[in-house]
């Protein structure tokens, strides 16, 4: 038993330490953050699946109108919404019927009509029967016409400098897919270069903002450098269209973002000249849950998606466990350390507590000391990486940030562990999507509308 405790404890320490060092810029040359306009722009199709998004769709459209990238088309996919999503799109875009013909290579629910905006000719709307997010994305790929495909959630705002950063990254022909940086929309400032703010947010949003800094600026940066990136966030993903078609598009599942990333990793396995990467300078903001119930729904769905992909890709992950960084980190870090260890370590505390072992107090004190020191260091590294990439919190947020760090270490992470434990079991009984409700708040875009 002691050896098992030591194994899980060491494993839970090893990966965060590795990522904390590997994400640092000491041995990696920093590219210029803002670059002059390139001579050649790769053509980009932005796909935005929508299901009952009338509360947030105005913010999305206003953002898309401001993007100044030239070789760009935006396609909203109305996936059988039962609210006024389509009506709102028509109101803002003044839609007219388009005669564009789909590729007929990917399966999806029946398309009702494809529209083009009379006001903004590069913005389109696909109205289709409801089939879920993966199905909507497949339909969007079918109707897209450009070389690169960017997938965004309807509650996501993309910064104007993201597309040039994407263009530069994909100038490397070995890059087949990439993830962008996702910040919390509720922490967005009016000026895109003034960092993040905690003012006007509750503790739950602030803790999620820290969580995203850790997940992206530490873990994803490190995974990308190790060739082990297994999740391109559904809020902001970038793909070569031909690769999406080669892997058969998206599978109908509750975790289409993990699934498509692992599909692509499996597709390029053994091809050393191909890679999936992460672009810190491609930045978006996405709205996150503001109450505990919606947070539970979101995190439990994420964990269900993770378990679904462990099962679906078990053959690929198992056969390549010690040959592929993707398989190694997915199994040892995410599954064993991130999921199984939750049950094991919780059981140890419960059993020792009920047995009244004298060692229980020692366990508790060591564990509390560990999570405080290590949690504090990990949060500070994440905040520092955010500052390095140009997204620092403001000086007036110092005190709220300190309170948030304590809340994050002692409460928020316990909540996420509970979601992991519950979601892993709930997957086998209920695989519903559990859509998180939108706030209906309007957010301001960064730039002025393009001519």
Tab-separated table of C-alpha atoms in Angstrom:
chain	number	residue	atom	x	y	z
A	1	UNK	CA	0.000	0.000	0.000
A	2	UNK	CA	2.815	2.391	0.884
A	3	UNK	CA	4.443	1.764	-2.494
A	4	UNK	CA	1.170	2.468	-4.264
A	5	UNK	CA	0.749	5.730	-2.350
A	6	UNK	CA	4.320	6.681	-3.193
A	7	UNK	CA	3.752	5.837	-6.875
A	8	UNK	CA	0.655	7.994	-7.253
A	9	UNK	CA	2.159	10.797	-5.181
A	10	UNK	CA	5.359	10.904	-7.244
A	11	UNK	CA	3.374	10.706	-10.474
A	12	UNK	CA	1.179	13.636	-9.432
A	13	UNK	CA	4.313	15.690	-8.785
A	14	UNK	CA	6.440	14.600	-11.733
A	15	UNK	CA	4.246	15.852	-14.588
A	16	UNK	CA	3.510	19.340	-13.178
A	17	UNK	CA	7.215	19.835	-12.430
A	18	UNK	CA	8.127	18.736	-15.953
A	19	UNK	CA	5.592	21.086	-17.547
A	20	UNK	CA	6.514	23.980	-15.230
A	21	UNK	CA	10.098	23.861	-16.493
A	22	UNK	CA	9.400	22.848	-20.078
A	23	UNK	CA	6.962	25.728	-20.682
A	24	UNK	CA	9.537	28.334	-19.674
A	25	UNK	CA	11.137	30.367	-22.474
A	26	UNK	CA	14.745	29.933	-21.325
A	27	UNK	CA	15.685	27.472	-24.055
A	28	UNK	CA	13.119	28.510	-26.647
A	29	UNK	CA	13.502	31.489	-28.934
A	30	UNK	CA	10.590	33.907	-28.629
A	31	UNK	CA	9.090	35.021	-31.926
A	32	UNK	CA	7.900	38.568	-32.387
A	33	UNK	CA	4.381	38.923	-31.106
A	34	UNK	CA	3.131	41.342	-33.751
A	35	UNK	CA	4.402	40.959	-37.262
A	36	UNK	CA	4.147	43.010	-40.449
A	37	UNK	CA	1.465	41.915	-42.862
A	38	UNK	CA	2.764	38.944	-44.898
A	39	UNK	CA	2.967	39.022	-48.665
A	40	UNK	CA	0.779	35.937	-48.906
A	41	UNK	CA	-2.207	35.133	-46.692
A	42	UNK	CA	-3.443	31.568	-46.492
A	43	UNK	CA	-7.177	31.363	-47.020
A	44	UNK	CA	-9.113	30.689	-43.811
A	45	UNK	CA	-12.655	29.459	-43.146
A	46	UNK	CA	-13.969	30.146	-39.642
A	47	UNK	CA	-16.693	27.680	-38.610
A	48	UNK	CA	-19.037	28.627	-35.760
A	49	UNK	CA	-21.613	25.957	-34.805
A	50	UNK	CA	-24.696	27.401	-33.124
A	51	UNK	CA	-27.464	25.754	-31.134
A	52	UNK	CA	-29.817	28.101	-29.266
A	53	UNK	CA	-27.269	30.930	-29.113
A	54	UNK	CA	-29.584	33.935	-29.442
A	55	UNK	CA	-28.234	35.400	-26.165
A	56	UNK	CA	-24.622	35.549	-27.351
A	57	UNK	CA	-24.809	35.525	-31.163
A	58	UNK	CA	-24.816	39.334	-31.453
A	59	UNK	CA	-21.452	39.502	-29.669
A	60	UNK	CA	-20.050	36.881	-32.040
A	61	UNK	CA	-21.233	38.663	-35.187
A	62	UNK	CA	-19.906	42.006	-33.972
A	63	UNK	CA	-16.535	40.372	-33.390
A	64	UNK	CA	-16.409	38.662	-36.790
A	65	UNK	CA	-17.189	41.961	-38.526
A	66	UNK	CA	-14.061	43.555	-37.027
A	67	UNK	CA	-11.518	41.043	-38.337
A	68	UNK	CA	-9.201	42.642	-40.902
A	69	UNK	CA	-7.663	39.490	-42.356
A	70	UNK	CA	-8.225	39.537	-46.116
A	71	UNK	CA	-8.486	35.865	-47.181
A	72	UNK	CA	-11.288	35.025	-44.790
A	73	UNK	CA	-14.787	33.572	-44.809
A	74	UNK	CA	-16.979	33.009	-41.757
A	75	UNK	CA	-19.659	30.318	-41.707
A	76	UNK	CA	-22.258	30.159	-38.947
A	77	UNK	CA	-23.866	26.703	-38.756
A	78	UNK	CA	-27.338	26.899	-37.244
A	79	UNK	CA	-27.754	23.366	-35.936
A	80	UNK	CA	-31.530	23.191	-35.709
A	81	UNK	CA	-31.868	25.892	-33.044
A	82	UNK	CA	-35.284	26.132	-31.423
A	83	UNK	CA	-34.830	29.751	-30.339
A	84	UNK	CA	-34.306	32.874	-32.490
A	85	UNK	CA	-30.649	32.234	-33.381
A	86	UNK	CA	-31.354	32.189	-37.130
A	87	UNK	CA	-33.549	35.272	-36.836
A	88	UNK	CA	-30.789	37.165	-35.023
A	89	UNK	CA	-28.286	36.188	-37.698
A	90	UNK	CA	-30.651	37.399	-40.409
A	91	UNK	CA	-31.243	40.637	-38.515
A	92	UNK	CA	-27.512	41.432	-38.263
A	93	UNK	CA	-26.381	40.069	-41.613
A	94	UNK	CA	-29.400	40.453	-43.956
A	95	UNK	CA	-29.166	36.984	-45.458
A	96	UNK	CA	-29.803	35.947	-49.034
A	97	UNK	CA	-29.763	32.453	-50.535
A	98	UNK	CA	-26.467	31.173	-51.898
A	99	UNK	CA	-25.897	28.476	-54.500
A	100	UNK	CA	-22.668	27.063	-53.055
A	101	UNK	CA	-22.450	23.289	-53.476
A	102	UNK	CA	-21.036	21.074	-50.657
A	103	UNK	CA	-18.176	18.603	-51.174
A	104	UNK	CA	-20.313	15.544	-50.320
A	105	UNK	CA	-17.380	13.830	-48.548
A	106	UNK	CA	-18.531	13.966	-44.908
A	107	UNK	CA	-21.809	12.727	-43.462
A	108	UNK	CA	-24.073	15.150	-41.630
A	109	UNK	CA	-27.752	15.922	-41.070
A	110	UNK	CA	-29.659	17.465	-43.943
A	111	UNK	CA	-28.794	21.044	-44.868
A	112	UNK	CA	-31.911	23.205	-45.258
A	113	UNK	CA	-30.392	26.317	-46.847
A	114	UNK	CA	-27.058	28.053	-47.310
A	115	UNK	CA	-27.108	31.851	-47.048
A	116	UNK	CA	-24.730	34.731	-47.719
A	117	UNK	CA	-24.783	38.102	-46.000
A	118	UNK	CA	-25.739	41.064	-48.178
A	119	UNK	CA	-23.874	43.405	-45.811
A	120	UNK	CA	-20.710	41.357	-45.368
A	121	UNK	CA	-20.135	39.102	-48.399
A	122	UNK	CA	-17.536	36.955	-46.598
A	123	UNK	CA	-20.011	35.890	-43.884
A	124	UNK	CA	-22.314	32.923	-44.530
A	125	UNK	CA	-24.969	31.001	-42.619
A	126	UNK	CA	-25.750	27.307	-43.026
A	127	UNK	CA	-29.156	26.297	-41.695
A	128	UNK	CA	-29.421	22.550	-41.062
A	129	UNK	CA	-31.261	19.887	-39.127
A	130	UNK	CA	-30.082	19.296	-35.573
A	131	UNK	CA	-27.290	16.746	-35.285
A	132	UNK	CA	-25.000	17.973	-32.529
A	133	UNK	CA	-21.782	19.972	-32.557
A	134	UNK	CA	-19.666	17.362	-34.372
A	135	UNK	CA	-22.314	17.016	-37.064
A	136	UNK	CA	-22.525	20.796	-37.447
A	137	UNK	CA	-18.759	21.045	-37.875
A	138	UNK	CA	-18.807	18.324	-40.533
A	139	UNK	CA	-21.456	20.277	-42.410
A	140	UNK	CA	-19.386	23.450	-42.079
A	141	UNK	CA	-16.326	21.689	-43.495
A	142	UNK	CA	-18.445	20.502	-46.421
A	143	UNK	CA	-19.486	24.056	-47.294
A	144	UNK	CA	-16.150	25.733	-46.531
A	145	UNK	CA	-13.955	26.762	-49.455
A	146	UNK	CA	-10.567	27.630	-47.919
A	147	UNK	CA	-7.297	25.902	-47.104
A	148	UNK	CA	-7.377	26.337	-43.314
A	149	UNK	CA	-10.360	25.684	-41.062
A	150	UNK	CA	-10.722	27.527	-37.756
A	151	UNK	CA	-13.367	26.251	-35.335
A	152	UNK	CA	-14.846	28.614	-32.753
A	153	UNK	CA	-17.635	28.328	-30.222
A	154	UNK	CA	-20.498	30.786	-30.589
A	155	UNK	CA	-19.538	32.431	-27.282
A	156	UNK	CA	-15.945	32.967	-28.402
A	157	UNK	CA	-14.357	36.270	-29.440
A	158	UNK	CA	-11.203	36.081	-31.564
A	159	UNK	CA	-8.573	38.827	-31.462
A	160	UNK	CA	-7.610	40.465	-34.741
A	161	UNK	CA	-3.915	39.518	-34.486
A	162	UNK	CA	-4.775	35.805	-34.172
A	163	UNK	CA	-5.189	35.153	-37.888
A	164	UNK	CA	-1.777	36.600	-38.877
A	165	UNK	CA	-0.216	34.430	-36.144
A	166	UNK	CA	-2.028	31.406	-37.565
A	167	UNK	CA	-0.925	32.318	-41.081
A	168	UNK	CA	2.721	32.426	-40.015
A	169	UNK	CA	2.548	29.141	-38.100
A	170	UNK	CA	0.985	27.275	-41.018
A	171	UNK	CA	3.653	28.508	-43.385
A	172	UNK	CA	5.462	25.446	-42.032
A	173	UNK	CA	4.073	22.638	-44.148
A	174	UNK	CA	4.657	20.087	-41.392
A	175	UNK	CA	2.024	21.731	-39.174
A	176	UNK	CA	-1.303	19.952	-39.753
A	177	UNK	CA	-3.298	21.299	-36.807
A	178	UNK	CA	-2.942	23.711	-33.913
A	179	UNK	CA	-4.695	25.036	-30.874
A	180	UNK	CA	-5.050	28.692	-29.952
A	181	UNK	CA	-4.879	30.385	-26.554
A	182	UNK	CA	-8.224	30.650	-24.775
A	183	UNK	CA	-8.785	33.329	-22.146
A	184	UNK	CA	-11.893	33.887	-20.050
A	185	UNK	CA	-14.259	36.329	-21.747
A	186	UNK	CA	-15.423	37.805	-18.447
A	187	UNK	CA	-11.826	38.959	-17.761
A	188	UNK	CA	-11.419	40.710	-21.113
A	189	UNK	CA	-10.527	44.419	-21.097
A	190	UNK	CA	-11.655	46.956	-23.690
A	191	UNK	CA	-8.075	47.459	-24.861
A	192	UNK	CA	-6.691	44.193	-26.297
A	193	UNK	CA	-3.167	45.115	-25.175
A	194	UNK	CA	-3.937	46.014	-21.545
A	195	UNK	CA	-4.027	42.449	-20.253
A	196	UNK	CA	-6.749	40.864	-18.141
A	197	UNK	CA	-8.931	42.185	-15.356
A	198	UNK	CA	-10.664	40.506	-12.416
A	199	UNK	CA	-12.882	43.486	-11.683
A	200	UNK	CA	-16.579	42.679	-11.847
A	201	UNK	CA	-16.046	38.909	-11.697
A	202	UNK	CA	-16.866	36.413	-8.960
A	203	UNK	CA	-14.447	33.947	-7.349
A	204	UNK	CA	-15.575	31.127	-9.621
A	205	UNK	CA	-14.682	33.065	-12.777
A	206	UNK	CA	-11.372	34.162	-11.282
A	207	UNK	CA	-10.430	30.588	-10.387
A	208	UNK	CA	-11.318	29.444	-13.910
A	209	UNK	CA	-9.150	32.233	-15.336
A	210	UNK	CA	-6.193	30.858	-13.353
A	211	UNK	CA	-7.107	27.335	-14.415
A	212	UNK	CA	-7.005	28.345	-18.078
A	213	UNK	CA	-3.626	30.055	-17.636
A	214	UNK	CA	-2.241	26.806	-16.205
A	215	UNK	CA	-3.900	24.617	-18.801
A	216	UNK	CA	-2.740	26.626	-21.810
A	217	UNK	CA	0.432	28.542	-20.937
A	218	UNK	CA	1.935	25.651	-18.953
A	219	UNK	CA	0.445	22.319	-19.990
A	220	UNK	CA	-0.378	22.928	-23.663
A	221	UNK	CA	2.848	24.808	-24.331
A	222	UNK	CA	4.789	21.933	-22.776
A	223	UNK	CA	2.770	19.208	-24.516
A	224	UNK	CA	3.256	20.903	-27.879
A	225	UNK	CA	7.025	21.071	-27.361
A	226	UNK	CA	7.062	17.380	-26.410
A	227	UNK	CA	4.887	16.385	-29.380
A	228	UNK	CA	2.210	15.207	-26.966
A	229	UNK	CA	-0.720	17.567	-27.583
A	230	UNK	CA	-3.893	15.490	-27.316
A	231	UNK	CA	-6.550	18.181	-26.925
A	232	UNK	CA	-7.102	21.139	-29.238
A	233	UNK	CA	-9.752	23.146	-27.444
A	234	UNK	CA	-13.157	23.141	-29.116
A	235	UNK	CA	-13.341	26.861	-28.390
A	236	UNK	CA	-10.445	27.614	-30.748
A	237	UNK	CA	-8.890	25.062	-33.095
A	238	UNK	CA	-7.054	25.417	-36.409
A	239	UNK	CA	-6.752	22.622	-38.981
A	240	UNK	CA	-5.688	22.016	-42.549
A	241	UNK	CA	-8.915	21.169	-44.321
A	242	UNK	CA	-7.363	18.260	-46.232
A	243	UNK	CA	-6.378	16.630	-42.916
A	244	UNK	CA	-9.923	16.923	-41.561
A	245	UNK	CA	-11.203	15.249	-44.722
A	246	UNK	CA	-8.510	12.560	-44.552
A	247	UNK	CA	-9.554	11.463	-41.057
A	248	UNK	CA	-13.257	11.458	-41.945
A	249	UNK	CA	-14.198	14.612	-40.081
A	250	UNK	CA	-15.674	14.670	-36.602
A	251	UNK	CA	-17.169	11.688	-34.784
A	252	UNK	CA	-20.530	12.147	-33.075
A	253	UNK	CA	-19.440	12.249	-29.433
A	254	UNK	CA	-19.647	14.487	-26.382
A	255	UNK	CA	-15.974	15.413	-26.731
A	256	UNK	CA	-15.428	16.269	-30.360
A	257	UNK	CA	-12.323	18.359	-29.599
A	258	UNK	CA	-10.373	15.535	-27.920
A	259	UNK	CA	-11.628	13.074	-30.507
A	260	UNK	CA	-10.528	15.044	-33.575
A	261	UNK	CA	-7.110	15.753	-32.030
A	262	UNK	CA	-6.465	12.080	-31.301
A	263	UNK	CA	-7.788	11.165	-34.755
A	264	UNK	CA	-5.232	13.473	-36.322
A	265	UNK	CA	-2.438	12.273	-34.027
A	266	UNK	CA	-3.250	8.690	-34.983
A	267	UNK	CA	-3.312	9.702	-38.658
A	268	UNK	CA	0.165	11.265	-38.559
A	269	UNK	CA	1.710	8.680	-36.191
A	270	UNK	CA	5.056	7.627	-37.591
A	271	UNK	CA	5.312	10.698	-39.828
A	272	UNK	CA	8.088	12.676	-38.155
A	273	UNK	CA	7.602	15.540	-40.593
A	274	UNK	CA	4.043	16.200	-39.361
A	275	UNK	CA	3.017	17.811	-36.092
A	276	UNK	CA	0.190	19.256	-34.031
A	277	UNK	CA	1.208	22.455	-32.248
A	278	UNK	CA	0.005	25.305	-30.050
A	279	UNK	CA	-0.015	29.012	-30.987
A	280	UNK	CA	0.126	31.242	-27.860
A	281	UNK	CA	-0.190	34.403	-29.973
A	282	UNK	CA	-3.486	33.246	-31.518
A	283	UNK	CA	-5.813	34.436	-28.769
A	284	UNK	CA	-9.537	34.206	-28.180
A	285	UNK	CA	-11.866	34.786	-25.245
A	286	UNK	CA	-14.684	32.424	-24.342
A	287	UNK	CA	-17.515	32.786	-21.850
A	288	UNK	CA	-17.293	30.472	-18.830
A	289	UNK	CA	-19.851	29.363	-16.215
A	290	UNK	CA	-20.621	31.914	-13.525
A	291	UNK	CA	-22.361	29.548	-11.085
A	292	UNK	CA	-21.370	26.236	-9.531
A	293	UNK	CA	-24.130	24.226	-11.227
A	294	UNK	CA	-23.078	25.231	-14.727
A	295	UNK	CA	-19.437	24.615	-13.784
A	296	UNK	CA	-20.335	21.087	-12.676
A	297	UNK	CA	-22.168	20.431	-15.932
A	298	UNK	CA	-19.236	21.653	-18.023
A	299	UNK	CA	-16.482	19.849	-16.115
A	300	UNK	CA	-18.414	16.605	-15.853
A	301	UNK	CA	-18.996	16.699	-19.628
A	302	UNK	CA	-15.279	17.265	-20.157
A	303	UNK	CA	-14.467	14.223	-18.044
A	304	UNK	CA	-17.054	12.084	-19.829
A	305	UNK	CA	-15.439	13.115	-23.114
A	306	UNK	CA	-12.030	12.136	-21.783
A	307	UNK	CA	-13.208	8.670	-20.720
A	308	UNK	CA	-14.991	8.211	-24.053
A	309	UNK	CA	-11.722	8.806	-25.907
A	310	UNK	CA	-9.743	6.522	-23.587
A	311	UNK	CA	-12.123	3.743	-24.594
A	312	UNK	CA	-12.487	4.659	-28.267
A	313	UNK	CA	-8.736	5.080	-28.876
A	314	UNK	CA	-7.599	2.313	-26.489
A	315	UNK	CA	-5.942	0.346	-29.294
A	316	UNK	CA	-3.928	3.318	-30.585
A	317	UNK	CA	-3.021	4.476	-27.074
A	318	UNK	CA	-2.072	0.990	-25.888
A	319	UNK	CA	0.033	-0.039	-28.870
A	320	UNK	CA	1.964	3.238	-28.850
A	321	UNK	CA	2.213	3.720	-25.084
A	322	UNK	CA	6.009	3.910	-25.033
A	323	UNK	CA	6.506	4.931	-28.656
A	324	UNK	CA	4.283	7.994	-28.877
A	325	UNK	CA	4.428	11.017	-26.525
A	326	UNK	CA	0.699	11.497	-27.117
A	327	UNK	CA	-0.142	8.008	-25.854
A	328	UNK	CA	2.327	8.172	-22.962
A	329	UNK	CA	1.071	11.458	-21.534
A	330	UNK	CA	-2.590	10.684	-22.214
A	331	UNK	CA	-2.403	7.421	-20.259
A	332	UNK	CA	0.157	8.121	-17.533
A	333	UNK	CA	-0.584	11.793	-16.904
A	334	UNK	CA	-4.258	12.272	-17.750
A	335	UNK	CA	-5.679	8.815	-17.014
A	336	UNK	CA	-3.515	7.313	-14.260
A	337	UNK	CA	-2.363	10.471	-12.478
A	338	UNK	CA	-5.366	12.641	-13.329
A	339	UNK	CA	-8.202	10.145	-12.920
A	340	UNK	CA	-7.271	6.877	-11.182
A	341	UNK	CA	-5.191	8.696	-8.576
A	342	UNK	CA	-8.248	10.712	-7.520
A	343	UNK	CA	-10.057	7.531	-6.465
A	344	UNK	CA	-7.001	5.916	-4.917
A	345	UNK	CA	-5.807	8.856	-2.830
A	346	UNK	CA	-9.348	9.674	-1.679
A	347	UNK	CA	-9.813	6.059	-0.603
A	348	UNK	CA	-6.585	6.155	1.419
A	349	UNK	CA	-7.744	9.202	3.373
A	350	UNK	CA	-11.212	7.776	3.973
A	351	UNK	CA	-9.981	4.337	5.065
A	352	UNK	CA	-7.305	5.752	7.353
A	353	UNK	CA	-9.767	8.228	8.775
A	354	UNK	CA	-12.374	5.613	9.674
A	355	UNK	CA	-9.699	3.258	11.016
A	356	UNK	CA	-8.405	6.083	13.216
A	357	UNK	CA	-4.810	5.360	12.215
A	358	UNK	CA	-2.308	7.586	13.947
A	359	UNK	CA	-0.807	8.341	10.548
A	360	UNK	CA	-3.928	10.084	9.259
A	361	UNK	CA	-2.966	13.441	10.771
A	362	UNK	CA	0.489	13.095	9.288
A	363	UNK	CA	-1.015	12.322	5.864
A	364	UNK	CA	-3.342	15.312	6.065
A	365	UNK	CA	-0.632	17.741	7.159
A	366	UNK	CA	1.776	16.587	4.461
A	367	UNK	CA	-0.927	16.729	1.808
A	368	UNK	CA	-2.130	20.202	2.831
A	369	UNK	CA	1.447	21.484	2.887
A	370	UNK	CA	2.097	19.929	-0.519
A	371	UNK	CA	-0.982	21.343	-2.240
A	372	UNK	CA	-0.344	24.791	-0.763
A	373	UNK	CA	3.326	25.095	-1.713
A	374	UNK	CA	3.059	23.344	-5.042
A	375	UNK	CA	-0.271	24.983	-5.910
A	376	UNK	CA	1.138	28.417	-5.130
A	377	UNK	CA	4.244	27.842	-7.249
A	378	UNK	CA	2.191	26.425	-10.127
A	379	UNK	CA	-0.187	29.386	-10.104
A	380	UNK	CA	2.699	31.861	-10.005
A	381	UNK	CA	4.363	30.158	-12.987
A	382	UNK	CA	1.059	30.369	-14.902
A	383	UNK	CA	0.627	34.061	-14.050
A	384	UNK	CA	4.229	34.721	-15.049
A	385	UNK	CA	3.745	32.960	-18.380
A	386	UNK	CA	0.639	35.054	-18.971
A	387	UNK	CA	2.692	38.200	-18.400
A	388	UNK	CA	5.386	36.903	-20.735
A	389	UNK	CA	2.865	36.481	-23.540
A	390	UNK	CA	1.364	39.913	-22.892
A	391	UNK	CA	-1.681	39.021	-20.797
A	392	UNK	CA	-0.911	40.193	-17.266
A	393	UNK	CA	-3.484	41.016	-14.641
A	394	UNK	CA	-3.749	44.682	-13.728
A	395	UNK	CA	-2.082	46.121	-10.611
A	396	UNK	CA	-5.413	46.828	-8.938
A	397	UNK	CA	-6.171	43.090	-9.174
A	398	UNK	CA	-3.292	42.121	-6.850
A	399	UNK	CA	-5.413	41.560	-3.731
A	400	UNK	CA	-8.281	39.779	-5.562
A	401	UNK	CA	-5.642	37.628	-7.265
A	402	UNK	CA	-4.129	36.556	-3.947
A	403	UNK	CA	-7.570	35.631	-2.613
A	404	UNK	CA	-8.263	33.748	-5.830
A	405	UNK	CA	-5.047	31.741	-5.521
A	406	UNK	CA	-6.036	30.563	-2.026
A	407	UNK	CA	-9.564	29.761	-3.224
A	408	UNK	CA	-8.115	27.927	-6.206
A	409	UNK	CA	-5.710	25.807	-4.142
A	410	UNK	CA	-8.007	24.766	-1.317
A	411	UNK	CA	-11.496	24.779	-2.865
A	412	UNK	CA	-11.627	25.034	-6.666
A	413	UNK	CA	-9.225	22.159	-7.280
A	414	UNK	CA	-11.217	19.972	-4.879
A	415	UNK	CA	-14.338	20.799	-6.887
A	416	UNK	CA	-12.639	19.822	-10.148
A	417	UNK	CA	-11.437	16.567	-8.554
A	418	UNK	CA	-15.030	15.802	-7.571
A	419	UNK	CA	-16.084	16.426	-11.187
A	420	UNK	CA	-13.392	14.017	-12.380
A	421	UNK	CA	-14.527	11.328	-9.947
A	422	UNK	CA	-18.225	11.737	-10.741
A	423	UNK	CA	-17.848	12.279	-14.488
A	424	UNK	CA	-15.750	9.144	-14.966
A	425	UNK	CA	-18.526	6.988	-13.536
A	426	UNK	CA	-21.437	9.011	-14.955
A	427	UNK	CA	-20.102	8.425	-18.487
A	428	UNK	CA	-21.299	4.815	-18.343
A	429	UNK	CA	-24.845	5.835	-17.394
A	430	UNK	CA	-25.508	9.177	-19.072
A	431	UNK	CA	-23.779	10.717	-22.085
A	432	UNK	CA	-25.959	13.799	-22.547
A	433	UNK	CA	-24.309	17.031	-23.666
A	434	UNK	CA	-25.509	19.170	-20.702
A	435	UNK	CA	-25.255	22.542	-22.433
A	436	UNK	CA	-24.162	25.430	-20.203
A	437	UNK	CA	-26.511	28.418	-20.166
A	438	UNK	CA	-25.329	31.725	-21.649
A	439	UNK	CA	-25.321	34.923	-19.626
A	440	UNK	CA	-26.814	37.053	-22.400
A	441	UNK	CA	-24.228	39.736	-21.642
A	442	UNK	CA	-22.852	41.738	-24.572
A	443	UNK	CA	-19.072	41.983	-24.886
A	444	UNK	CA	-17.063	44.523	-26.835
A	445	UNK	CA	-14.823	43.510	-29.749
A	446	UNK	CA	-11.255	44.807	-30.003
A	447	UNK	CA	-10.959	46.435	-33.378
A	448	UNK	CA	-12.918	48.714	-35.623
A	449	UNK	CA	-14.932	47.048	-38.405
A	450	UNK	CA	-12.905	46.278	-41.478
A	451	UNK	CA	-13.630	48.190	-44.645
